[in-house]
Amino acid sequence: MATGWFGGSDKVSIFAFVKRVSGCRGDLSVHATELIQPYKLTYLETAMKRMILFLLAAAMTATVSAQPLERVAPEEVGLNPKQLAEADSMIEAAAAQHDFPGAVFAVVRHGKLAHIKAFGDRQWIPDTLEMKENTIFDLASVSKSVSTAVSTMILVERGKLRLNDPVRNYIPGFEGWVDDEGDTLDIRILDLLTHSSGLPAYAPVTEVEQKFGGDTPEALLEYIKTCPRGFKPNTRFRYSCLNFITLQHVIQTISGQPLKDFARENIFEVLGMDDTGYCPEGDKRARCAATEVQPDGSVLVGDVHDPLARVFNKGNSGNAGVFSTADDLAILSAALLNGGEINGHRILGRLTVEKMFTVPDVVKHLGRALGWDSYSTYSSNRGDLFSPSTVCHTGYTGTSIVLDPENDVAVILLTNAVHPYDNGRTSRLRSVVANMVAGAIVD
């Protein structure tokens, strides 16, 4: 009886074999060898075995890597395409009247990319460059949500950190709140995540450089350790970049890694967010949307816009520094809306995501979830129509993300509104676009 490539009496097609191994996980060569073993190879076929193992390993690598979200027509996921087209028109008009140079707008529903479109330009100075769907944006403070907060919650569910842990457990010398009686109340991890710690909103760059020995991460941290605490934790809301720079140092102390590496290994690579990370280089840097023109006439392209992140933390910062595309943020959004997992790739457990998206009881009056906004005074980008479970965040450069778990929908609007001279306008548009996407839901 004639034998096939795999020997023996069974006539096994290479297509059936590839189909069989395509679902494997783990060490590719081991899986492929185990699957080939039952088929007895002749002497003349041993060389073919090696070639097949190589080809299967390559094919299986592509299979096990997370893939971009499937793109579907809006109506396939219960969205009215005409309503989304109207939202497109609003964004296009805003770009045409120079509210910002350009934008990329994306909508995710039921784990699929239902809409994505680019508008305008990604750069005006020194040259005009067209905006594209794969343009990479400086996310600014959206970094707090998609990287620092998620990284923090990863450590919580791994048993390395508790939300009620005092910050001083991880940063020696980190001072708490001292009341009029001289009693000290610790600032906790939860207080940082909800912007209820009392830390100042920002840090004076020149003063920190002069007083604490230069433009280093250590100098900035020394300032944060002892800077004025404005109020008793949990009594007020004050949005503070220092909260998330502090979280950066907590993450780094526990993990022994820079935040940029921890986030890459535990979030971005896991989900296949290939265009997302800190300090973009090479082709990724060349694809970045420009931000603000600097006093010396240079233009920031691929360097983080936020001064604390750029000057002190050299791009590796808890308050800003992530660069990403609408496509990659769509993958992350779909994973979070699906309880922390997409296409078999998990970054968080379901209960962890639910906790992250919930406003803690102790700050119900403030409206901030863990690293995300829910209904604070900063939450206008969520619009008026999404469910009460909606969370959101914005970035100073003109970026915005909105997730509504109840309706399983995400709205991503990325603009380069600070280019060229930090006079762009996006606040009202973000809210209007969110309302239009909410209005597009028909199922």
XYZ file of C-alpha atoms in Angstrom:
443
model
C 0.000 0.000 0.000
C 1.346 3.401 -0.853
C 2.393 5.633 1.997
C 2.110 9.381 2.346
C 4.675 11.845 3.671
C 4.017 10.679 7.212
C 4.578 6.978 6.531
C 2.477 4.029 7.673
C -0.670 2.878 5.960
C -2.705 5.937 6.817
C -2.974 8.515 4.100
C -2.751 11.710 6.168
C -2.947 14.979 4.277
C -0.624 17.786 5.275
C -3.671 20.030 5.489
C -5.343 17.793 8.056
C -2.113 17.626 10.026
C -1.693 21.389 10.100
C -5.307 21.742 11.125
C -4.715 19.306 13.976
C -1.712 21.116 15.390
C -3.075 24.617 14.930
C -4.792 24.498 18.301
C -1.659 23.666 20.264
C -0.234 25.831 23.007
C 3.172 25.851 24.682
C 6.488 24.604 23.224
C 5.857 24.394 19.498
C 8.600 21.912 18.619
C 7.505 19.541 21.379
C 3.865 19.622 20.239
C 4.812 19.105 16.604
C 7.174 16.205 17.432
C 4.552 14.503 19.601
C 1.991 14.765 16.841
C 4.330 13.465 14.151
C 5.569 10.524 16.276
C 2.627 8.183 15.580
C 3.413 8.332 11.882
C 6.427 6.100 11.020
C 8.787 7.940 8.701
C 10.935 6.182 6.117
C 14.627 6.942 5.729
C 13.934 9.137 2.711
C 11.357 11.126 4.668
C 13.479 12.135 7.683
C 14.680 15.309 5.999
C 11.073 16.170 5.220
C 10.248 15.755 8.932
C 12.706 18.453 9.876
C 11.320 20.819 7.276
C 7.762 20.142 8.405
C 8.694 20.808 12.044
C 10.171 24.154 11.049
C 7.153 25.150 8.976
C 4.727 24.021 11.667
C 6.564 25.992 14.328
C 6.274 29.122 12.208
C 2.609 28.474 11.477
C 1.796 27.713 15.095
C 3.603 30.847 16.289
C 1.255 32.914 14.151
C -1.687 30.915 15.502
C -0.923 31.320 19.200
C -0.118 35.027 18.964
C -3.040 37.331 19.656
C -4.485 38.757 16.482
C -6.060 42.132 15.697
C -9.783 42.261 16.268
C -12.003 40.964 13.511
C -13.417 43.839 11.505
C -17.146 43.648 10.867
C -19.892 45.852 9.508
C -21.599 47.862 12.287
C -24.964 46.200 11.726
C -23.400 42.782 12.449
C -22.919 43.848 16.085
C -26.112 45.825 16.555
C -24.924 49.284 15.530
C -26.592 51.685 13.131
C -24.006 52.514 10.423
C -25.762 55.764 9.496
C -25.380 57.027 13.056
C -21.655 56.218 13.007
C -21.327 57.978 9.666
C -22.844 61.059 11.295
C -20.218 60.829 14.025
C -17.582 60.658 11.299
C -18.972 63.853 9.833
C -18.735 65.609 13.199
C -15.085 64.634 13.600
C -14.271 65.557 10.019
C -15.843 68.978 10.465
C -13.871 69.580 13.666
C -10.627 68.729 11.913
C -11.567 70.943 8.953
C -12.055 73.937 11.247
C -8.674 73.228 12.865
C -9.911 72.158 16.279
C -7.062 69.664 15.894
C -4.949 68.494 12.950
C -6.374 64.987 12.747
C -7.947 62.016 14.477
C -8.594 58.285 14.417
C -12.009 57.132 15.613
C -12.823 53.502 16.462
C -15.787 51.628 17.918
C -15.627 48.142 19.439
C -18.638 45.969 20.176
C -18.989 42.317 21.166
C -15.261 41.755 20.769
C -15.133 43.036 17.200
C -13.953 46.227 15.540
C -17.145 47.667 14.107
C -15.784 50.990 12.897
C -12.460 52.742 12.365
C -11.608 55.819 10.344
C -8.792 58.361 10.096
C -9.269 62.085 9.559
C -7.030 65.049 8.701
C -3.307 65.143 9.336
C -0.922 63.743 11.931
C 1.528 66.603 11.499
C 1.562 70.173 10.202
C 5.037 71.351 11.220
C 7.606 71.151 9.704
C 5.794 69.136 7.013
C 2.186 68.137 6.483
C 1.706 64.392 6.899
C -1.598 62.592 6.453
C -3.296 60.856 9.363
C -3.668 57.094 8.878
C -5.512 54.380 10.766
C -2.200 52.973 12.018
C -0.864 56.289 13.292
C 0.650 55.959 16.757
C -0.484 58.497 19.369
C 1.028 59.798 22.581
C -1.783 58.685 24.894
C -0.774 61.081 27.683
C -2.929 60.380 30.773
C -4.818 57.534 29.124
C -1.577 55.743 30.032
C -2.759 55.839 33.650
C -5.684 53.559 32.824
C -4.376 51.251 30.108
C -0.969 50.602 31.652
C -0.385 51.756 35.249
C -3.822 50.815 36.615
C -3.918 47.477 34.799
C -0.364 46.695 35.968
C -1.348 47.524 39.543
C -4.352 45.220 39.401
C -2.211 42.422 37.949
C -0.041 42.640 41.055
C -3.126 42.689 43.283
C -4.539 39.477 41.831
C -1.109 37.824 42.003
C -0.989 38.444 45.732
C 1.889 40.913 45.575
C -0.095 43.973 46.631
C -3.306 44.954 48.419
C -5.421 47.990 47.683
C -5.380 48.883 51.388
C -1.600 48.611 51.722
C 0.120 51.820 52.838
C 2.375 53.273 50.161
C 5.203 53.472 52.715
C 5.371 49.662 52.670
C 6.903 49.935 49.216
C 8.450 53.410 49.229
C 10.413 54.054 52.443
C 10.028 57.618 53.660
C 6.704 58.193 51.917
C 4.775 60.434 54.272
C 1.087 60.195 55.117
C -1.463 62.816 56.092
C -0.859 64.542 59.422
C -3.949 66.020 61.094
C -4.185 69.004 63.437
C -3.591 66.747 66.432
C -0.338 65.479 64.961
C -1.716 62.022 64.187
C -0.677 60.406 60.883
C -3.028 58.644 58.472
C -1.353 56.473 55.841
C -1.916 57.073 52.146
C -2.923 53.762 50.566
C -2.682 52.240 47.100
C -6.448 52.742 46.713
C -6.065 56.442 47.472
C -3.559 56.817 44.636
C -5.748 54.952 42.155
C -8.811 57.096 42.955
C -6.994 60.451 43.126
C -8.103 60.884 46.716
C -4.643 60.870 48.317
C -4.226 64.620 48.787
C -1.005 64.781 46.743
C -0.512 67.924 44.629
C -1.793 67.839 41.074
C 1.663 68.221 39.581
C 5.285 69.019 40.462
C 7.264 72.209 39.723
C 9.930 71.001 37.296
C 12.586 73.659 37.918
C 12.140 73.601 41.700
C 12.478 69.836 41.846
C 15.585 69.901 39.669
C 17.241 72.505 41.861
C 16.227 71.163 45.259
C 16.557 67.429 44.705
C 19.638 67.098 42.557
C 18.685 67.107 38.901
C 16.280 65.695 36.348
C 16.203 62.072 37.463
C 13.397 59.710 38.502
C 14.932 59.608 41.977
C 14.801 63.406 42.318
C 11.104 63.465 41.413
C 10.334 60.632 43.826
C 12.134 62.442 46.651
C 9.868 65.438 46.053
C 6.754 63.255 46.053
C 7.689 61.527 49.310
C 7.440 64.711 51.360
C 5.515 67.258 49.286
C 2.451 68.880 50.928
C -0.567 66.626 51.467
C -3.510 68.886 50.738
C -6.295 67.041 52.541
C -7.195 63.907 54.459
C -7.312 60.879 52.127
C -10.738 59.995 50.674
C -12.344 63.293 51.651
C -11.757 65.098 48.349
C -10.872 64.452 44.736
C -7.804 66.070 43.238
C -6.563 64.686 39.963
C -2.813 64.204 40.345
C -0.089 62.915 38.055
C 1.955 62.329 41.201
C -0.450 59.600 42.308
C 0.420 57.520 39.276
C 4.121 58.259 39.306
C 4.029 56.933 42.858
C 2.221 53.816 41.617
C 4.935 53.431 38.998
C 7.539 53.155 41.744
C 5.394 50.705 43.708
C 5.086 48.487 40.612
C 8.808 48.716 39.956
C 9.709 47.907 43.568
C 7.526 44.804 43.597
C 8.329 43.527 40.106
C 11.986 44.519 39.942
C 11.345 45.865 36.438
C 10.816 49.277 34.864
C 7.116 49.929 34.363
C 7.600 49.941 30.597
C 8.957 46.386 30.693
C 6.350 45.068 33.131
C 3.497 46.492 31.036
C 5.009 45.193 27.827
C 5.438 41.657 29.131
C 2.171 41.386 31.054
C -0.255 43.429 28.937
C 0.861 44.498 25.488
C 2.701 41.353 24.357
C 0.073 39.060 25.845
C -2.670 40.739 23.817
C -0.602 41.185 20.660
C -0.639 44.980 20.921
C 2.406 45.238 18.686
C 2.246 49.014 18.203
C 1.905 49.839 21.902
C 4.623 50.711 24.381
C 6.830 53.386 25.877
C 9.663 55.229 24.088
C 8.871 54.211 20.481
C 11.799 53.683 18.141
C 12.433 53.116 14.436
C 9.352 52.641 12.272
C 7.027 53.111 15.230
C 8.584 56.478 16.028
C 8.223 57.557 12.410
C 4.501 56.726 12.515
C 3.781 58.853 15.592
C 1.463 61.836 15.455
C 3.273 65.069 16.252
C 2.505 66.907 19.468
C 3.684 70.318 20.634
C 6.306 72.590 19.091
C 8.995 73.277 21.700
C 10.577 76.650 22.588
C 13.620 75.818 20.444
C 11.394 75.191 17.416
C 11.672 71.401 17.489
C 8.545 69.255 17.320
C 7.843 66.356 19.655
C 7.331 63.211 17.579
C 7.701 59.968 19.490
C 8.881 61.710 22.662
C 6.311 61.900 25.443
C 4.670 65.315 25.731
C 4.175 65.391 29.502
C 7.096 67.264 31.156
C 7.384 65.059 34.250
C 7.369 61.921 32.128
C 9.835 63.372 29.620
C 12.235 65.396 31.800
C 12.485 63.224 34.911
C 11.331 59.739 33.916
C 12.750 59.688 30.374
C 9.525 58.269 28.951
C 9.081 55.466 31.485
C 6.421 57.025 33.674
C 3.259 56.084 35.520
C 1.317 59.217 34.621
C 1.991 59.301 30.858
C 4.285 57.763 28.258
C 2.321 55.031 26.475
C 2.124 55.328 22.688
C -0.514 53.308 20.868
C -2.893 53.009 17.932
C -6.667 52.849 17.784
C -6.377 49.217 16.623
C -4.317 48.217 19.661
C -6.570 50.069 22.085
C -9.478 48.235 20.477
C -7.846 44.922 21.420
C -7.340 46.035 25.029
C -10.881 47.404 25.205
C -12.343 44.145 23.921
C -10.316 42.172 26.469
C -11.416 44.339 29.400
C -15.056 44.276 28.276
C -14.742 40.487 28.097
C -13.539 40.112 31.676
C -9.813 40.432 30.967
C -9.442 37.991 28.071
C -9.684 38.047 24.284
C -9.052 35.215 21.826
C -7.658 32.986 24.552
C -5.207 35.587 25.855
C -5.856 36.786 29.401
C -4.319 39.720 31.275
C -6.699 39.934 34.260
C -9.321 37.807 35.939
C -12.991 38.707 35.554
C -13.442 39.754 39.179
C -10.320 41.901 38.993
C -11.678 43.808 36.013
C -15.015 44.273 37.749
C -13.230 45.629 40.821
C -11.108 47.983 38.724
C -14.220 49.415 37.084
C -16.094 49.901 40.381
C -16.019 53.081 42.446
C -14.956 52.008 45.984
C -17.511 52.658 48.709
C -15.143 54.972 50.576
C -15.047 57.381 47.591
C -18.579 56.978 46.232
C -19.010 60.727 46.653
C -16.002 61.348 44.383
C -16.850 59.112 41.422
C -13.451 57.622 40.622
C -12.939 53.917 39.971
C -9.509 52.248 40.277
C -7.439 54.067 37.676
C -10.500 54.957 35.624
C -13.090 57.700 35.816
C -16.731 56.873 36.369
C -18.730 59.978 37.231
C -16.295 62.569 38.561
C -16.097 66.095 37.202
C -13.491 64.843 34.708
C -15.796 62.285 33.041
C -17.502 64.387 30.367
C -16.028 62.261 27.563
C -18.387 59.416 28.510
C -21.311 61.478 27.233
C -24.865 61.383 28.567
C -26.318 58.090 27.345
C -24.085 55.182 28.304
C -24.913 52.976 31.280
C -23.959 53.805 34.889
C -21.245 51.132 34.729
C -19.325 53.102 32.103
C -15.699 54.042 32.762
C -13.495 56.388 30.808
C -10.310 58.424 30.681
C -8.799 61.252 28.669
C -5.303 62.401 27.826
C -3.984 65.949 27.594
C -2.700 65.428 24.049
C -6.273 64.891 22.844
C -6.917 61.209 23.473
C -10.011 59.537 24.892
C -11.319 56.067 25.708
C -14.792 55.065 26.939
C -15.855 51.535 27.964
C -19.444 50.537 28.725
C -19.445 46.956 30.089
C -23.245 46.779 30.275
C -23.632 47.449 26.552
C -20.313 45.789 25.616
C -19.101 48.774 23.628
C -15.974 50.921 23.534
C -15.376 54.315 21.962
C -11.823 55.343 21.098
C -11.119 58.854 19.839
C -7.462 59.760 19.364
C -6.464 63.256 18.281
C -3.236 65.258 18.292
C -4.915 68.381 19.655
C -1.722 69.825 21.200
C -0.079 70.069 17.768
C 1.323 72.472 16.929
C 0.794 75.060 19.697
C -1.390 73.459 22.390
C -4.571 75.288 21.441
C -6.773 72.437 20.210
C -10.372 71.787 21.221
C -11.756 68.307 21.904
C -13.842 68.344 25.115
C -17.281 68.869 23.604
C -16.582 66.649 20.604
C -15.638 63.705 22.819
C -18.964 63.893 24.609
C -20.948 64.353 21.412
C -19.254 61.389 19.723
C -19.915 59.204 22.775
C -23.597 60.122 22.611
C -23.741 59.324 18.912
C -22.187 55.897 19.427
C -24.605 55.204 22.278
C -27.439 56.261 20.008
C -26.177 53.868 17.332
C -26.871 50.817 19.531
C -30.038 49.209 18.203
C -30.129 45.750 19.779
